[in-house]
Short mmCIF file of C-alpha atoms and ligand atoms in Angstrom, two decimals:
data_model
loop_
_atom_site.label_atom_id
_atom_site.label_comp_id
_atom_site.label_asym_id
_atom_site.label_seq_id
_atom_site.Cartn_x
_atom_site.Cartn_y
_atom_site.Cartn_z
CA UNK A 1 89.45 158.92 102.67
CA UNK A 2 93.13 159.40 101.75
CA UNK A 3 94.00 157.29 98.70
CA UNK A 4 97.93 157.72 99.59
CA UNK A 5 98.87 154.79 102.00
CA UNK A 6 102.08 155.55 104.97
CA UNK A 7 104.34 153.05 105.27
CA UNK A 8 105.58 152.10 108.87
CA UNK A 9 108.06 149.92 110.11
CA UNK A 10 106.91 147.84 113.27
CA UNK A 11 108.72 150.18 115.59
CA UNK A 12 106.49 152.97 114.22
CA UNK A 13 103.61 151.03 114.62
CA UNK A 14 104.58 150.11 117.64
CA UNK A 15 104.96 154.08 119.10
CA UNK A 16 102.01 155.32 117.18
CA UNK A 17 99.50 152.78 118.80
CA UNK A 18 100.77 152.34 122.21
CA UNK A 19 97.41 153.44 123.60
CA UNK A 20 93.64 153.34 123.32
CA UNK A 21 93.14 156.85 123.20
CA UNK A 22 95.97 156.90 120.05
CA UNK A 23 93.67 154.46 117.95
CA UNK A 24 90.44 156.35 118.73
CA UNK A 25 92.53 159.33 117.29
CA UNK A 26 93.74 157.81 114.08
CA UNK A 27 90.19 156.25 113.31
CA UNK A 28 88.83 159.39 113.49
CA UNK A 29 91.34 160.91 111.77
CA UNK A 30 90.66 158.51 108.82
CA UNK A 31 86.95 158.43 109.01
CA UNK A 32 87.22 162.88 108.79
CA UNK A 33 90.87 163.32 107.19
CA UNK A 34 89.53 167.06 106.77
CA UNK A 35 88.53 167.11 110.31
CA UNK A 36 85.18 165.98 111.97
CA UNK A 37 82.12 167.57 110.85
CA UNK A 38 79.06 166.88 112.63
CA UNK A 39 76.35 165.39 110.57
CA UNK A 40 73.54 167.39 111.80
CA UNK A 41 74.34 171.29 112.07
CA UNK A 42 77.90 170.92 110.42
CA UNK A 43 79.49 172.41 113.08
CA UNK A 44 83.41 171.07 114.10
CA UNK A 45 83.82 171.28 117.36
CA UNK A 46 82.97 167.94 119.19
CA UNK A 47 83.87 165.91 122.86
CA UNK A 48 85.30 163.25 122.70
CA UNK A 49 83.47 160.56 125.16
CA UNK A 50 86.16 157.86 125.40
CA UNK A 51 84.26 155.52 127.70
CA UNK A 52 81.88 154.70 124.55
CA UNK A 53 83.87 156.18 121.34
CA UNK A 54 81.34 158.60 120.81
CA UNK A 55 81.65 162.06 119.65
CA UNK A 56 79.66 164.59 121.11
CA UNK A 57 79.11 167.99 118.89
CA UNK A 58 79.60 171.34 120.97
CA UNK A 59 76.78 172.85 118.98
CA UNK A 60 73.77 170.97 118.73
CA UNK A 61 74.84 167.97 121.02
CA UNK A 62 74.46 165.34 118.28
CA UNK A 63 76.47 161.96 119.33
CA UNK A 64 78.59 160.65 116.44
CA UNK A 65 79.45 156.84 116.82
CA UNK A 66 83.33 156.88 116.00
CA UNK A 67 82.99 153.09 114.91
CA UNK A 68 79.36 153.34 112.70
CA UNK A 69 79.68 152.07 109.41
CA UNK A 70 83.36 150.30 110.40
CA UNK A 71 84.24 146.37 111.15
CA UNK A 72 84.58 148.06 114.53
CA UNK A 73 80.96 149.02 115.04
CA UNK A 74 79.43 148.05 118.61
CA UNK A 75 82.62 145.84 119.48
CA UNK A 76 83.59 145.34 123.38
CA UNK A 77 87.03 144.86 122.55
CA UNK A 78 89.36 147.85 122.78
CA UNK A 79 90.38 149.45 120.23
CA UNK A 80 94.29 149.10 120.50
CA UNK A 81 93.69 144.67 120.84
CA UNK A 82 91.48 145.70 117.15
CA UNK A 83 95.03 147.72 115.62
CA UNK A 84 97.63 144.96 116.66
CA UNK A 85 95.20 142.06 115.24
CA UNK A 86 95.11 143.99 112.07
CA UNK A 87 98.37 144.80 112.06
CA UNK A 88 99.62 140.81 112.52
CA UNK A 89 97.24 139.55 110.07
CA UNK A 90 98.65 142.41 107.90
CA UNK A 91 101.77 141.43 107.98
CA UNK A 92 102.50 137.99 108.20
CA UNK A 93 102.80 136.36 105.44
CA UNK A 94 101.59 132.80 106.94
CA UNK A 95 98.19 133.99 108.22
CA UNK A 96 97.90 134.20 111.75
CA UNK A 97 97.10 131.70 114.29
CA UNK A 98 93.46 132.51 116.11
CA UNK A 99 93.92 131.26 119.42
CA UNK A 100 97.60 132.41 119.58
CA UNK A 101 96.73 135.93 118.58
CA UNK A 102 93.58 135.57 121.56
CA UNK A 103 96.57 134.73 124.04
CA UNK A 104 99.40 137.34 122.68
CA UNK A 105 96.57 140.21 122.97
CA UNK A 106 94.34 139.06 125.93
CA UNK A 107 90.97 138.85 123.42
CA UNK A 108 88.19 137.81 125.69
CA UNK A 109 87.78 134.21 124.12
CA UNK A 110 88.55 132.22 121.34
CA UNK A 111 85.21 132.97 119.63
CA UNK A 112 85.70 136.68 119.94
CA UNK A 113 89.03 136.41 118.72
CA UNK A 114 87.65 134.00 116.02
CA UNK A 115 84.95 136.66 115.11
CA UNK A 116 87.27 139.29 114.68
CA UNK A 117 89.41 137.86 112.32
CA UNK A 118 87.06 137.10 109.95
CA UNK A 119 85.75 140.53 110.10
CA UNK A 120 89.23 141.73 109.37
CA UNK A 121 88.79 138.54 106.09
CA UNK A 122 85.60 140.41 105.08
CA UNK A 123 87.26 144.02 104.88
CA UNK A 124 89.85 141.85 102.19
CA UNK A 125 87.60 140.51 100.17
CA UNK A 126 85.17 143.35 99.82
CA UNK A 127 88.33 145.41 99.10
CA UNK A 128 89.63 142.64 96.30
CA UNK A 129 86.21 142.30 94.88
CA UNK A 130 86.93 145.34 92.75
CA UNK A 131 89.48 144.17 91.38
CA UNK A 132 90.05 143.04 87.49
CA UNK A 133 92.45 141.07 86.39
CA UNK A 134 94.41 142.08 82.86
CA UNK A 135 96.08 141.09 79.93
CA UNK A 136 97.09 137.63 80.23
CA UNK A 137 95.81 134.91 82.98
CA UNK A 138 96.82 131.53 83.94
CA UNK A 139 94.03 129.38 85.70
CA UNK A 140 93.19 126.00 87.24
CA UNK A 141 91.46 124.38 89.10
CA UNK A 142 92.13 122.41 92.62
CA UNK A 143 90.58 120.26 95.46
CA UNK A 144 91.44 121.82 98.46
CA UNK A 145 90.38 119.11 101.95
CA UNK A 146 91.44 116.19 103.31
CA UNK A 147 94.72 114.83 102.42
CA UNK A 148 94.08 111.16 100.56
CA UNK A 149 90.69 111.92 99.25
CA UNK A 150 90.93 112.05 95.44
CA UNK A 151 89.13 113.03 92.63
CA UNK A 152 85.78 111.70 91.87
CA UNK A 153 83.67 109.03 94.02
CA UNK A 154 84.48 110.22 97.65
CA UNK A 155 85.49 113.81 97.17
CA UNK A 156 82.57 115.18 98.57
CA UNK A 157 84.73 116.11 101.76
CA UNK A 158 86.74 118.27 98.83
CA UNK A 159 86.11 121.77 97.86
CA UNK A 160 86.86 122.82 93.95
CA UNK A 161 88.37 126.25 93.76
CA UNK A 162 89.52 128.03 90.49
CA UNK A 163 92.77 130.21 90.72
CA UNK A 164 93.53 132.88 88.50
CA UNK A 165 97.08 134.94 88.03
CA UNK A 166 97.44 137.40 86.01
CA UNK A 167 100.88 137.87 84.03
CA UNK A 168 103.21 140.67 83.28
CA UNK A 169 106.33 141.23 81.29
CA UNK A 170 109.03 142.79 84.09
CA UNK A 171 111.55 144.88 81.67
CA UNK A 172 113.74 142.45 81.17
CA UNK A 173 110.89 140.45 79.54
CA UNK A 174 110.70 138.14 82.13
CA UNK A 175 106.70 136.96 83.30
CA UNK A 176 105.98 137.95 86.55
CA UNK A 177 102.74 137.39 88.29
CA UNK A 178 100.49 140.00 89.12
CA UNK A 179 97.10 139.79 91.03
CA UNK A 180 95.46 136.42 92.02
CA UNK A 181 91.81 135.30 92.61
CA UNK A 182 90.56 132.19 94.04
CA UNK A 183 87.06 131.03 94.48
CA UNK A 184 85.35 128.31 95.59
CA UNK A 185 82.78 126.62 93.65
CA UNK A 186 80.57 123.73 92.89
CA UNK A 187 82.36 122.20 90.21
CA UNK A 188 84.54 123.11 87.35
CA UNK A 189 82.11 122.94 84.25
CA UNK A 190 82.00 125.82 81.75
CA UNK A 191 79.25 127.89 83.11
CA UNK A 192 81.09 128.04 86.47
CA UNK A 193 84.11 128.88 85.05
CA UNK A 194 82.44 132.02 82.73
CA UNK A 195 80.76 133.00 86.28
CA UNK A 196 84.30 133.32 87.50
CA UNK A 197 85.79 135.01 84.09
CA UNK A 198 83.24 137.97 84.66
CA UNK A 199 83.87 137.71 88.02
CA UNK A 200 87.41 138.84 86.78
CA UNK A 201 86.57 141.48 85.08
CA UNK A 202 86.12 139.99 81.73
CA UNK A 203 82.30 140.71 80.34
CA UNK A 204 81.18 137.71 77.96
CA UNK A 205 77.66 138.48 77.45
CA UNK A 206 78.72 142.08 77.11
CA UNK A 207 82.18 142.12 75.09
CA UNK A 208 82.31 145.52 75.88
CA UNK A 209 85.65 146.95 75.28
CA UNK A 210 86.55 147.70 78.93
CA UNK A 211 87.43 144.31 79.31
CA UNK A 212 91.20 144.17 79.97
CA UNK A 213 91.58 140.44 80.16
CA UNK A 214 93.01 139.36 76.95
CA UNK A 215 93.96 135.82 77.33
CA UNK A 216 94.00 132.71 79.09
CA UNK A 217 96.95 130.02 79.90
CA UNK A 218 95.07 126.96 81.11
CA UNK A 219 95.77 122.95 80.41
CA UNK A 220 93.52 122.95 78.16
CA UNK A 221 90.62 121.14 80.82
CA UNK A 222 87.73 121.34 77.90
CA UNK A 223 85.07 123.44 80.19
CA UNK A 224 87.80 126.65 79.72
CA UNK A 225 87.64 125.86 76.16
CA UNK A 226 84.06 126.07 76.15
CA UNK A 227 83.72 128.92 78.79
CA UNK A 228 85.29 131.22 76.29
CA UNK A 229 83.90 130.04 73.34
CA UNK A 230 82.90 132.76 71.08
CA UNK A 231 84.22 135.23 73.27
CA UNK A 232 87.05 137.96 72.08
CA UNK A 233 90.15 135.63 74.26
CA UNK A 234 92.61 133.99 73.40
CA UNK A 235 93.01 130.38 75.05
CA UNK A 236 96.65 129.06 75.08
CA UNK A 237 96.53 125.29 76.13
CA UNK A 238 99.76 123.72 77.86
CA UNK A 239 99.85 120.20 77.00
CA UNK A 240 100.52 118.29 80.15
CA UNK A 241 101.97 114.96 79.25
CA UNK A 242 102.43 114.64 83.03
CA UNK A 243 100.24 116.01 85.55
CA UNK A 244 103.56 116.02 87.70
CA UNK A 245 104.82 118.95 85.13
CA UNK A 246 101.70 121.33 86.07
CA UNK A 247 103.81 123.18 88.26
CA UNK A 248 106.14 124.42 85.24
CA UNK A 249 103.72 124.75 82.78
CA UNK A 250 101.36 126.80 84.55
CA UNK A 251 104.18 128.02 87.33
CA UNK A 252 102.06 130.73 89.10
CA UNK A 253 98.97 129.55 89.43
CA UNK A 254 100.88 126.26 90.78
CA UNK A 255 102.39 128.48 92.99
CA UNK A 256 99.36 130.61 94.61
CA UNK A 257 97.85 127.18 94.86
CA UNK A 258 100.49 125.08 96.69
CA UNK A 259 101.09 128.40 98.70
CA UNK A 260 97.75 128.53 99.93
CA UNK A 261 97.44 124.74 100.65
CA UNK A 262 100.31 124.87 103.10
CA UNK A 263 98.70 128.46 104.67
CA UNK A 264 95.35 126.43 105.48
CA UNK A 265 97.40 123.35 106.62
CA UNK A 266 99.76 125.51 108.76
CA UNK A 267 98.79 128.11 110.55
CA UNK A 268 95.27 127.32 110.53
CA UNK A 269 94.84 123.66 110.68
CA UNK A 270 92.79 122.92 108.60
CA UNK A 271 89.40 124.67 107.79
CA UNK A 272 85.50 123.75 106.90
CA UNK A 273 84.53 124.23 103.75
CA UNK A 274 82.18 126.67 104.63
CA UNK A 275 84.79 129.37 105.87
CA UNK A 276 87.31 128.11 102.77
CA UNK A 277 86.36 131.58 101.09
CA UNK A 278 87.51 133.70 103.12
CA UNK A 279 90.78 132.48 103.74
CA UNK A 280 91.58 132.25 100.55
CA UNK A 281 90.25 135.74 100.33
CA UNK A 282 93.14 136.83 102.95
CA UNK A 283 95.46 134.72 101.49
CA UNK A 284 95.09 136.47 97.63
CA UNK A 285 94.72 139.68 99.52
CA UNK A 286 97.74 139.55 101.14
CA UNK A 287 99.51 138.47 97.60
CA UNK A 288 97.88 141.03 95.83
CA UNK A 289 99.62 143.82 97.96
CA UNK A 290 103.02 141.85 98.88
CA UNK A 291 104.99 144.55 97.09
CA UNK A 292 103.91 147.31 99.64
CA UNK A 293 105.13 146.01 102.66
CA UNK A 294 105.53 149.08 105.09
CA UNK A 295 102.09 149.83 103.63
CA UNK A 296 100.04 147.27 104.46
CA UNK A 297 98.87 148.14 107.84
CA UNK A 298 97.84 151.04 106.58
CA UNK A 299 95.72 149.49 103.61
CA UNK A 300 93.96 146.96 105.77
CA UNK A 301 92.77 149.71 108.41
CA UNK A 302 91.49 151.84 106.07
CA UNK A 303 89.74 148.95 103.99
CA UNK A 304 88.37 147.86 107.92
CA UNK A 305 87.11 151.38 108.54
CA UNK A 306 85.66 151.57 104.56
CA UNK A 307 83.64 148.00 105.59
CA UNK A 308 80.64 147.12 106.74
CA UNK A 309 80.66 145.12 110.28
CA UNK A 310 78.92 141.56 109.61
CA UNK A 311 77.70 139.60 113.00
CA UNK A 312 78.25 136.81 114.60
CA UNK A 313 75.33 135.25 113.04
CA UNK A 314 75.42 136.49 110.13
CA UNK A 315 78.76 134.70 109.56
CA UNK A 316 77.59 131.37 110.59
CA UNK A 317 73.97 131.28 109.00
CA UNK A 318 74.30 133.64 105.85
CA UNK A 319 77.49 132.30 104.21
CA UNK A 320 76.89 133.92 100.78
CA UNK A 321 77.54 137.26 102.34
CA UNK A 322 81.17 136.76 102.96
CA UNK A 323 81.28 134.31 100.09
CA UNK A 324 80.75 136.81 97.30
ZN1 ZN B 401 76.04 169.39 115.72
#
């Protein structure tokens, strides 16, 4: 697969995918950039069965599933109603709406529509899972649920998630955030957070020298303290005399956080804790690319055609394999 992305405005995307046949055409033309080969006698000539998006080799009459091995794999829905879902959740920076994207595009029902979407989540977080986060990193940790539930005795309705931004100098020395990661988890004790530090790349057991985190901004919440301890990183604490001045002690992760919060709240309501993952997932993924724009459409298709499909019920039984 090409690594280069093309940028296009929406009036590109717009004439490029104006038909069914156009989207069979690009996916194969990302899933064989060199061409299609067939897999069983290597010969390059092939038909093109449209009514089932299978190609069919001239030579030895092998059948090629054009959507095996993508999020597309044994779907119903046409493959143009697939490109302009992608393409919205792409692009807006809100998150779409489920059931208004199952009206705008005429998806079956809200279930398929809902099923589709968080395929599209799954492609994201498989594609940000190999990422590493460098240099220096500001993290906290957050309830996300219910509005008035607090801390403590009743919270149970409340999902703990760690953030993590990493930082940059811009060349005017200014910080600027770079990549985020949010996860869910059970609580916010040391062990959980080292989980989540070699989940960022950062190798404690190991201290191998690949690591490229260097050092960590947090308010000081003893478990980070502990979670590093003995580890080659540097801890800087922010003393918060008032939890109200978080958000300018520890800006960015403040920012991802409170960002996300009103995503979930807005556009989609509200969700269960079990499917908290992967919208956060989206929503990091989405940050994590925001400075390539006219690019993104062409990311996320080629992480959807790089992925895995996952079923229905796998996604409702088997959490852990979106959760990871
Ligand atoms: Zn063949």
């Amino acid at each position: 697969m090409s690594k280069r992305y093309r940028e296009r405005s929406l009036l590109e995307f717009q004439n490029e995918f104006s038909t069914e046949e156009a989207c069979a055409r690009h996916l194969q033309e990302i899933r064989w950039p060199d061409g299609f080969i067939c897999p069983r006698c290597g010969h390059v000539e092939a038909w093109f069965i449209r009514t089932r998006n299978i190609l069919d080799c001239k030579s030895c009459r092998a059948k090629t599933s054009l959507t095996a091995g993508t999020i597309f794999h044994k779907t119903r829905t046409p493959l143009l109603k697939w490109y302009w879902l992608i393409y919205h959740m792409a692009m807006d920076k809100v998150g779409v709406s489920i059931s208004e994207m199952q009206r705008v595009l005429e998806i079956r029902d809200y279930k398929t529509a809902w099923l589709m979407a968080h395929k599209v989540r799954k492609a994201m977080a498989d594609r940000d899972a190999g990422y590493s986060l460098a240099g220096l990193v500001e993290m906290d940790d957050s309830f996300f649920g219910p509005k008035g539930r607090t801390r403590g005795r009743g919270s149970e309705r409340k999902s703990t998630v760690l953030c993590a931004v990493s930082l940059y100098r811009n060349r005017h020395g200014e910080e600027k955030p770079g990549f985020a990661h949010m996860k869910v988890v059970d609580n916010a004790s040391a062990s959980v957070i080292q989980g989540f530090l070699e989940r960022l790349g950062y190798g404690l057991d190991t201290k191998e020298c690949k690591d490229l985190l260097k050092a960590i901004r947090t308010d000081g919440w003893r478990s980070y303290g502990k979670a590093i301890k003995g580890a080659n990183l540097s801890h800087y604490k922010v003393v918060l005399r008032d939890p109200k001045s978080a958000g300018k002690l520890l800006p960015w992760v403040h920012r991802v956080i409170s960002n996300a919060k009103a995503v979930i709240r807005g556009s989609h309501r509200g969700v269960s804790e079990k499917h908290l993952q992967s919208y956060l997932s989206e929503i990091c993924y989405r940050f994590n690319r925001r400075f390539w724009e006219r690019e993104l459409f062409d990311r996320l298709i080629k992480a959807c055609v790089a992925d895995e499909t996952i079923t229905y019920s796998q996604l409702v039984k088997n959490e852990n394999s979106i959760m990871n």
